[in-house]
mmCIF file of C-alpha atoms in Angstrom:
data_model
loop_
_atom_site.group_PDB
_atom_site.id
_atom_site.type_symbol
_atom_site.label_atom_id
_atom_site.label_comp_id
_atom_site.label_asym_id
_atom_site.label_seq_id
_atom_site.Cartn_x
_atom_site.Cartn_y
_atom_site.Cartn_z
ATOM 1 C CA ILE A 1 12.243 -15.028 -11.652
ATOM 2 C CA LYS A 2 14.590 -12.466 -10.130
ATOM 3 C CA GLU A 3 11.744 -10.023 -9.439
ATOM 4 C CA LEU A 4 9.599 -12.736 -7.863
ATOM 5 C CA ILE A 5 12.469 -13.844 -5.628
ATOM 6 C CA GLU A 6 13.135 -10.260 -4.561
ATOM 7 C CA ASN A 7 9.463 -9.787 -3.659
ATOM 8 C CA SER A 8 9.688 -12.898 -1.475
ATOM 9 C CA LEU A 9 12.873 -11.667 0.177
ATOM 10 C CA ASP A 10 11.244 -8.303 0.870
ATOM 11 C CA ALA A 11 8.437 -10.257 2.562
ATOM 12 C CA ALA A 12 10.949 -11.678 5.080
ATOM 13 C CA THR A 13 10.606 -15.229 3.815
ATOM 14 C CA GLY A 14 12.431 -18.184 5.308
ATOM 15 C CA SER A 15 12.078 -20.349 2.213
ATOM 16 C CA ILE A 16 11.431 -20.004 -1.499
ATOM 17 C CA ARG A 17 10.432 -22.878 -3.774
ATOM 18 C CA ILE A 18 10.432 -22.260 -7.522
ATOM 19 C CA GLU A 19 9.107 -24.689 -10.116
ATOM 20 C CA VAL A 20 9.675 -23.914 -13.793
ATOM 21 C CA LYS A 21 8.266 -25.815 -16.762
ATOM 22 C CA ASN A 22 7.605 -25.377 -20.463
ATOM 23 C CA ASN A 23 10.797 -23.452 -21.280
ATOM 24 C CA GLY A 24 10.086 -20.929 -18.524
ATOM 25 C CA ARG A 25 6.557 -20.169 -19.658
ATOM 26 C CA ASP A 26 5.029 -21.842 -16.591
ATOM 27 C CA VAL A 27 6.337 -20.840 -13.152
ATOM 28 C CA ARG A 28 5.207 -21.513 -9.606
ATOM 29 C CA LEU A 29 6.823 -19.734 -6.661
ATOM 30 C CA VAL A 30 5.885 -20.447 -3.049
ATOM 31 C CA ASP A 31 7.328 -18.524 -0.107
ATOM 32 C CA THR A 32 6.853 -18.483 3.645
ATOM 33 C CA GLY A 33 6.977 -14.706 3.932
ATOM 34 C CA ILE A 34 4.626 -12.368 5.778
ATOM 35 C CA GLY A 35 1.899 -12.729 3.156
ATOM 36 C CA MET A 36 -0.589 -10.129 1.980
ATOM 37 C CA GLU A 37 -3.976 -8.985 3.150
ATOM 38 C CA LYS A 38 -6.807 -8.737 0.617
ATOM 39 C CA GLU A 39 -6.189 -5.036 -0.134
ATOM 40 C CA ASP A 40 -2.476 -5.579 -0.836
ATOM 41 C CA LEU A 41 -3.243 -8.586 -3.013
ATOM 42 C CA PHE A 42 -5.414 -6.453 -5.287
ATOM 43 C CA LEU A 43 -2.876 -3.630 -5.155
ATOM 44 C CA CYS A 44 0.149 -5.778 -6.067
ATOM 45 C CA VAL A 45 -1.098 -6.348 -9.626
ATOM 46 C CA GLU A 46 -1.675 -2.646 -10.345
ATOM 47 C CA ARG A 47 1.051 -0.726 -12.182
ATOM 48 C CA HIS A 48 3.217 1.553 -10.034
ATOM 49 C CA ALA A 49 1.472 0.365 -6.879
ATOM 50 C CA THR A 50 3.746 -0.362 -3.947
ATOM 51 C CA SER A 51 3.368 -0.922 -0.255
ATOM 52 C CA LYS A 52 7.028 -0.035 0.311
ATOM 53 C CA ILE A 53 6.716 3.753 0.056
ATOM 54 C CA LYS A 54 4.327 5.575 2.364
ATOM 55 C CA ASP A 55 5.578 9.151 1.836
ATOM 56 C CA LYS A 56 8.149 10.924 -0.336
ATOM 57 C CA GLY A 57 10.851 10.708 2.352
ATOM 58 C CA ASP A 58 10.808 6.905 2.078
ATOM 59 C CA ILE A 59 12.431 7.092 -1.360
ATOM 60 C CA PHE A 60 15.713 8.065 0.334
ATOM 61 C CA ASN A 61 15.497 5.334 2.991
ATOM 62 C CA LEU A 62 14.744 2.218 0.975
ATOM 63 C CA THR A 63 15.779 -1.054 2.555
ATOM 64 C CA SER A 64 13.980 -3.317 0.099
ATOM 65 C CA TYR A 65 14.829 -4.742 -3.302
ATOM 66 C CA GLY A 66 11.914 -3.289 -5.181
ATOM 67 C CA PHE A 67 9.633 -0.330 -4.750
ATOM 68 C CA ARG A 68 8.282 0.639 -8.182
ATOM 69 C CA GLY A 69 5.389 -1.816 -8.205
ATOM 70 C CA GLU A 70 5.979 -3.115 -11.722
ATOM 71 C CA ALA A 71 6.931 -6.792 -11.519
ATOM 72 C CA LEU A 72 3.600 -8.483 -10.860
ATOM 73 C CA ALA A 73 1.636 -6.035 -13.006
ATOM 74 C CA SER A 74 3.987 -6.619 -15.940
ATOM 75 C CA ILE A 75 4.015 -10.395 -15.582
ATOM 76 C CA GLY A 76 0.268 -10.476 -15.097
ATOM 77 C CA SER A 77 -0.326 -8.514 -18.293
ATOM 78 C CA ILE A 78 1.357 -11.183 -20.438
ATOM 79 C CA SER A 79 0.231 -14.364 -18.694
ATOM 80 C CA LYS A 80 -2.494 -16.191 -16.869
ATOM 81 C CA MET A 81 -1.622 -15.731 -13.223
ATOM 82 C CA ILE A 82 -2.964 -16.861 -9.860
ATOM 83 C CA ILE A 83 -1.783 -15.248 -6.641
ATOM 84 C CA SER A 84 -2.781 -16.587 -3.256
ATOM 85 C CA SER A 85 -1.578 -15.220 0.037
ATOM 86 C CA LYS A 86 -2.248 -15.234 3.757
ATOM 87 C CA THR A 87 -0.724 -13.374 6.657
ATOM 88 C CA ASN A 88 -0.063 -15.286 9.857
ATOM 89 C CA ASP A 89 -2.550 -13.035 11.672
ATOM 90 C CA SER A 90 -5.395 -13.684 9.221
ATOM 91 C CA LYS A 91 -7.992 -16.385 9.669
ATOM 92 C CA VAL A 92 -8.356 -16.812 5.883
ATOM 93 C CA GLY A 93 -6.193 -16.403 2.833
ATOM 94 C CA HIS A 94 -7.067 -14.640 -0.396
ATOM 95 C CA LYS A 95 -6.696 -15.691 -4.013
ATOM 96 C CA ILE A 96 -7.020 -13.781 -7.267
ATOM 97 C CA ASN A 97 -6.892 -15.025 -10.837
ATOM 98 C CA LEU A 98 -5.699 -12.799 -13.657
ATOM 99 C CA ASN A 99 -5.846 -13.195 -17.406
ATOM 100 C CA ALA A 100 -3.771 -10.723 -19.427
ATOM 101 C CA GLY A 101 -3.711 -8.295 -16.504
ATOM 102 C CA ARG A 102 -7.420 -8.392 -15.728
ATOM 103 C CA ILE A 103 -8.676 -9.859 -12.483
ATOM 104 C CA THR A 104 -11.147 -12.580 -13.403
ATOM 105 C CA LYS A 105 -11.830 -14.138 -10.006
ATOM 106 C CA TYR A 106 -11.396 -13.522 -6.286
ATOM 107 C CA GLU A 107 -12.019 -15.915 -3.434
ATOM 108 C CA GLU A 108 -11.222 -16.446 0.224
ATOM 109 C CA ILE A 109 -9.268 -19.643 0.766
ATOM 110 C CA SER A 110 -7.808 -21.837 3.471
ATOM 111 C CA LYS A 111 -4.029 -21.507 3.295
ATOM 112 C CA ILE A 112 -0.924 -21.499 5.448
ATOM 113 C CA GLY A 113 0.964 -18.200 5.769
ATOM 114 C CA GLY A 114 2.973 -16.874 2.850
ATOM 115 C CA THR A 115 2.405 -16.306 -0.830
ATOM 116 C CA GLU A 116 2.070 -18.515 -3.887
ATOM 117 C CA ILE A 117 2.300 -17.180 -7.427
ATOM 118 C CA VAL A 118 1.420 -19.378 -10.388
ATOM 119 C CA ILE A 119 2.204 -18.093 -13.865
ATOM 120 C CA LYS A 120 0.851 -20.035 -16.815
ATOM 121 C CA ASP A 121 1.371 -19.550 -20.517
ATOM 122 C CA LEU A 122 3.763 -16.586 -20.287
ATOM 123 C CA PHE A 123 3.590 -14.447 -23.458
ATOM 124 C CA PHE A 124 0.373 -16.143 -24.617
ATOM 125 C CA ASN A 125 -1.010 -12.786 -25.730
ATOM 126 C CA THR A 126 2.263 -11.377 -27.109
ATOM 127 C CA PRO A 127 3.381 -13.827 -29.812
ATOM 128 C CA ALA A 128 6.028 -11.414 -31.094
ATOM 129 C CA ARG A 129 7.757 -11.532 -27.686
ATOM 130 C CA LEU A 130 7.410 -15.292 -27.495
ATOM 131 C CA LYS A 131 9.682 -15.601 -30.537
ATOM 132 C CA PHE A 132 12.568 -14.158 -28.491
ATOM 133 C CA LEU A 133 12.661 -17.015 -25.989
ATOM 134 C CA ARG A 134 15.914 -18.927 -26.327
ATOM 135 C CA LYS A 135 16.431 -22.689 -26.280
ATOM 136 C CA LYS A 136 15.189 -24.421 -23.161
ATOM 137 C CA SER A 137 18.744 -25.193 -22.032
ATOM 138 C CA THR A 138 19.692 -21.508 -22.338
ATOM 139 C CA GLU A 139 16.597 -20.239 -20.516
ATOM 140 C CA TYR A 140 17.006 -22.817 -17.739
ATOM 141 C CA ALA A 141 20.721 -22.071 -17.332
ATOM 142 C CA ARG A 142 19.918 -18.385 -16.850
ATOM 143 C CA ILE A 143 17.171 -19.153 -14.319
ATOM 144 C CA ARG A 144 19.513 -21.501 -12.415
ATOM 145 C CA GLU A 145 22.197 -18.781 -12.378
ATOM 146 C CA ILE A 146 19.758 -16.236 -10.934
ATOM 147 C CA VAL A 147 18.602 -18.618 -8.186
ATOM 148 C CA LEU A 148 22.187 -19.596 -7.318
ATOM 149 C CA LYS A 149 23.248 -15.954 -7.007
ATOM 150 C CA GLU A 150 20.245 -15.047 -4.873
ATOM 151 C CA SER A 151 20.843 -18.067 -2.624
ATOM 152 C CA LEU A 152 24.488 -17.051 -2.149
ATOM 153 C CA TYR A 153 23.453 -13.495 -1.231
ATOM 154 C CA ASN A 154 20.716 -14.723 1.119
ATOM 155 C CA THR A 155 22.191 -17.681 2.977
ATOM 156 C CA GLU A 156 19.565 -17.552 5.749
ATOM 157 C CA VAL A 157 16.797 -18.356 3.242
ATOM 158 C CA SER A 158 16.171 -21.886 2.005
ATOM 159 C CA PHE A 159 15.962 -22.059 -1.813
ATOM 160 C CA SER A 160 14.652 -24.864 -3.985
ATOM 161 C CA LEU A 161 14.554 -24.763 -7.795
ATOM 162 C CA LEU A 162 12.902 -27.427 -9.906
ATOM 163 C CA LEU A 163 13.240 -27.378 -13.687
ATOM 164 C CA ASP A 164 10.725 -29.672 -15.397
ATOM 165 C CA GLY A 165 10.302 -31.549 -12.111
ATOM 166 C CA ARG A 166 14.019 -32.095 -11.487
ATOM 167 C CA GLU A 167 15.534 -30.370 -8.464
ATOM 168 C CA VAL A 168 18.671 -28.500 -9.593
ATOM 169 C CA VAL A 169 19.222 -26.139 -6.647
ATOM 170 C CA LYS A 170 18.565 -26.804 -2.971
ATOM 171 C CA THR A 171 19.980 -24.818 -0.059
ATOM 172 C CA SER A 172 19.366 -25.271 3.651
ATOM 173 C CA GLY A 173 18.929 -21.638 4.658
ATOM 174 C CA ARG A 174 21.285 -22.220 7.577
ATOM 175 C CA GLY A 175 24.186 -20.045 6.479
ATOM 176 C CA ILE A 176 26.942 -20.249 3.900
ATOM 177 C CA GLU A 177 28.208 -23.691 4.980
#
Protein backbone atom coordinates (compact mmCIF):
# COMPACT_ATOMS: atom_id res chain seq x y z
CA ILE A 1 0.00 0.00 0.00
CA LYS A 2 2.79 2.40 0.92
CA GLU A 3 4.60 1.83 -2.38
CA LEU A 4 1.41 2.31 -4.39
CA ILE A 5 0.63 5.55 -2.56
CA GLU A 6 4.16 6.83 -3.14
CA ASN A 7 3.88 6.07 -6.87
CA SER A 8 0.67 8.11 -6.95
CA LEU A 9 2.29 10.98 -5.07
CA ASP A 10 5.23 10.94 -7.49
CA ALA A 11 2.65 11.25 -10.28
CA ALA A 12 1.47 14.59 -8.83
CA THR A 13 -1.95 13.27 -7.88
CA GLY A 14 -4.65 15.38 -6.29
CA SER A 15 -6.55 12.41 -4.87
CA ILE A 16 -5.98 8.78 -3.96
CA ARG A 17 -8.75 6.27 -3.31
CA ILE A 18 -7.80 2.89 -1.86
CA GLU A 19 -10.17 -0.04 -1.46
CA VAL A 20 -8.96 -3.11 0.42
CA LYS A 21 -10.80 -6.41 0.80
CA ASN A 22 -10.14 -10.03 1.68
CA ASN A 23 -7.60 -9.39 4.46
CA GLY A 24 -5.52 -7.18 2.16
CA ARG A 25 -5.30 -9.71 -0.64
CA ASP A 26 -7.50 -7.61 -2.94
CA VAL A 27 -6.61 -3.94 -3.42
CA ARG A 28 -7.81 -1.22 -5.77
CA LEU A 29 -6.05 2.14 -5.93
CA VAL A 30 -7.26 5.00 -8.13
CA ASP A 31 -5.39 8.29 -8.47
CA THR A 32 -5.79 11.48 -10.47
CA GLY A 33 -2.10 11.82 -11.25
CA ILE A 34 -0.41 12.50 -14.58
CA GLY A 35 -1.00 8.96 -15.82
CA MET A 36 1.21 6.85 -18.06
CA GLU A 37 1.61 6.47 -21.78
CA LYS A 38 1.58 2.96 -23.27
CA GLU A 39 5.39 2.58 -23.16
CA ASP A 40 5.59 3.54 -19.47
CA LEU A 41 2.71 1.22 -18.63
CA PHE A 42 4.63 -1.75 -20.03
CA LEU A 43 7.83 -0.52 -18.41
CA CYS A 44 6.36 -0.07 -14.92
CA VAL A 45 5.91 -3.82 -14.42
CA GLU A 46 9.50 -4.69 -15.38
CA ARG A 47 12.04 -5.16 -12.59
CA HIS A 48 14.46 -2.27 -12.03
CA ALA A 49 12.69 -0.18 -14.65
CA THR A 50 12.11 3.44 -13.72
CA SER A 51 11.14 6.60 -15.49
CA LYS A 52 12.62 8.69 -12.66
CA ILE A 53 16.29 8.36 -13.60
CA LYS A 54 17.43 9.44 -17.05
CA ASP A 55 21.21 9.52 -16.45
CA LYS A 56 23.61 8.68 -13.62
CA GLY A 57 23.63 12.26 -12.31
CA ASP A 58 19.93 11.97 -11.46
CA ILE A 59 20.72 9.56 -8.62
CA PHE A 60 22.11 12.51 -6.62
CA ASN A 61 19.14 14.79 -7.37
CA LEU A 62 16.15 12.62 -6.56
CA THR A 63 12.98 14.47 -5.65
CA SER A 64 10.67 11.46 -5.75
CA TYR A 65 9.75 8.74 -3.29
CA GLY A 66 10.83 5.80 -5.38
CA PHE A 67 13.27 5.24 -8.18
CA ARG A 68 14.30 1.56 -8.13
CA GLY A 69 11.38 0.28 -10.19
CA GLU A 70 10.55 -2.65 -7.93
CA ALA A 71 7.10 -2.09 -6.43
CA LEU A 72 4.78 -2.94 -9.31
CA ALA A 73 7.03 -5.70 -10.65
CA SER A 74 7.16 -7.34 -7.22
CA ILE A 75 3.43 -7.04 -6.58
CA GLY A 76 2.63 -8.21 -10.08
CA SER A 77 4.75 -11.34 -9.67
CA ILE A 78 2.64 -12.57 -6.74
CA SER A 79 -0.84 -11.51 -7.82
CA LYS A 80 -3.29 -11.04 -10.63
CA MET A 81 -3.03 -7.37 -11.48
CA ILE A 82 -4.70 -4.92 -13.84
CA ILE A 83 -3.21 -1.49 -14.47
CA SER A 84 -5.02 1.13 -16.50
CA SER A 85 -3.77 4.63 -17.09
CA LYS A 86 -4.26 7.70 -19.23
CA THR A 87 -2.44 10.99 -19.48
CA ASN A 88 -4.49 14.15 -19.84
CA ASP A 89 -2.90 14.74 -23.26
CA SER A 90 -3.82 11.30 -24.62
CA LYS A 91 -6.97 10.57 -26.56
CA VAL A 92 -7.10 6.99 -25.21
CA GLY A 93 -6.02 5.17 -22.10
CA HIS A 94 -4.15 1.89 -21.88
CA LYS A 95 -4.77 -1.23 -19.83
CA ILE A 96 -2.65 -4.29 -19.14
CA ASN A 97 -3.51 -7.47 -17.28
CA LEU A 98 -0.85 -9.49 -15.50
CA ASN A 99 -0.91 -12.94 -13.98
CA ALA A 100 2.07 -13.86 -11.80
CA GLY A 101 4.18 -11.17 -13.46
CA ARG A 102 3.35 -12.06 -17.05
CA ILE A 103 1.38 -9.68 -19.22
CA THR A 104 -1.64 -11.59 -20.47
CA LYS A 105 -3.61 -8.83 -22.18
CA TYR A 106 -3.28 -5.28 -23.48
CA GLU A 107 -6.00 -2.99 -24.74
CA GLU A 108 -6.72 0.65 -25.46
CA ILE A 109 -9.55 1.95 -23.31
CA SER A 110 -11.69 5.01 -22.70
CA LYS A 111 -10.68 6.47 -19.35
CA ILE A 112 -10.31 9.75 -17.50
CA GLY A 113 -6.77 10.87 -16.63
CA GLY A 114 -4.84 9.11 -13.90
CA THR A 115 -4.04 5.55 -12.98
CA GLU A 116 -5.97 2.62 -11.55
CA ILE A 117 -4.29 -0.46 -10.13
CA VAL A 118 -6.32 -3.54 -9.23
CA ILE A 119 -4.60 -6.33 -7.34
CA LYS A 120 -6.46 -9.59 -6.91
CA ASP A 121 -5.55 -12.71 -5.00
CA LEU A 122 -2.24 -11.45 -3.58
CA PHE A 123 0.13 -14.37 -2.84
CA PHE A 124 -2.00 -16.81 -4.86
CA ASN A 125 1.14 -18.38 -6.30
CA THR A 126 3.24 -18.21 -3.11
CA PRO A 127 1.29 -20.20 -0.49
CA ALA A 128 4.25 -20.20 1.90
CA ARG A 129 4.13 -16.38 2.03
CA LEU A 130 0.37 -16.39 2.40
CA LYS A 131 0.76 -18.16 5.75
CA PHE A 132 2.50 -15.06 7.16
CA LEU A 133 -0.52 -12.79 6.77
CA ARG A 134 -1.78 -11.72 10.18
CA LYS A 135 -5.37 -11.48 11.38
CA LYS A 136 -7.58 -9.21 9.33
CA SER A 137 -7.81 -6.67 12.16
CA THR A 138 -4.00 -6.51 12.38
CA GLU A 139 -3.49 -6.18 8.62
CA TYR A 140 -6.20 -3.52 8.34
CA ALA A 141 -4.84 -1.55 11.31
CA ARG A 142 -1.42 -1.43 9.65
CA ILE A 143 -2.90 -0.33 6.32
CA ARG A 144 -4.96 2.37 8.07
CA GLU A 145 -1.82 3.58 9.88
CA ILE A 146 0.10 3.86 6.60
CA VAL A 147 -2.70 5.83 4.91
CA LEU A 148 -3.09 8.14 7.92
CA LYS A 149 0.63 8.91 7.99
CA GLU A 150 0.78 9.55 4.25
CA SER A 151 -2.28 11.82 4.45
CA LEU A 152 -0.68 13.82 7.27
CA TYR A 153 2.53 14.23 5.25
CA ASN A 154 0.62 15.17 2.10
CA THR A 155 -2.19 17.46 3.22
CA GLU A 156 -2.80 18.84 -0.29
CA VAL A 157 -3.84 15.38 -1.53
CA SER A 158 -7.30 13.96 -0.85
CA PHE A 159 -7.14 10.42 0.60
CA SER A 160 -9.92 7.88 0.92
CA LEU A 161 -9.48 4.39 2.41
CA LEU A 162 -12.19 1.76 2.37
CA LEU A 163 -11.72 -1.51 4.24
CA ASP A 164 -14.26 -4.16 3.19
CA GLY A 165 -16.48 -1.38 1.82
CA ARG A 166 -16.41 0.77 4.96
CA GLU A 167 -14.73 4.16 4.69
CA VAL A 168 -12.23 4.51 7.56
CA VAL A 169 -10.10 7.42 6.34
CA LYS A 170 -11.21 10.46 4.35
CA THR A 171 -9.29 13.71 3.98
CA SER A 172 -10.19 16.79 1.98
CA GLY A 173 -6.81 17.55 0.43
CA ARG A 174 -7.23 21.19 1.42
CA GLY A 175 -4.48 21.46 4.00
CA ILE A 176 -3.94 20.31 7.56
CA GLU A 177 -7.18 21.80 8.93
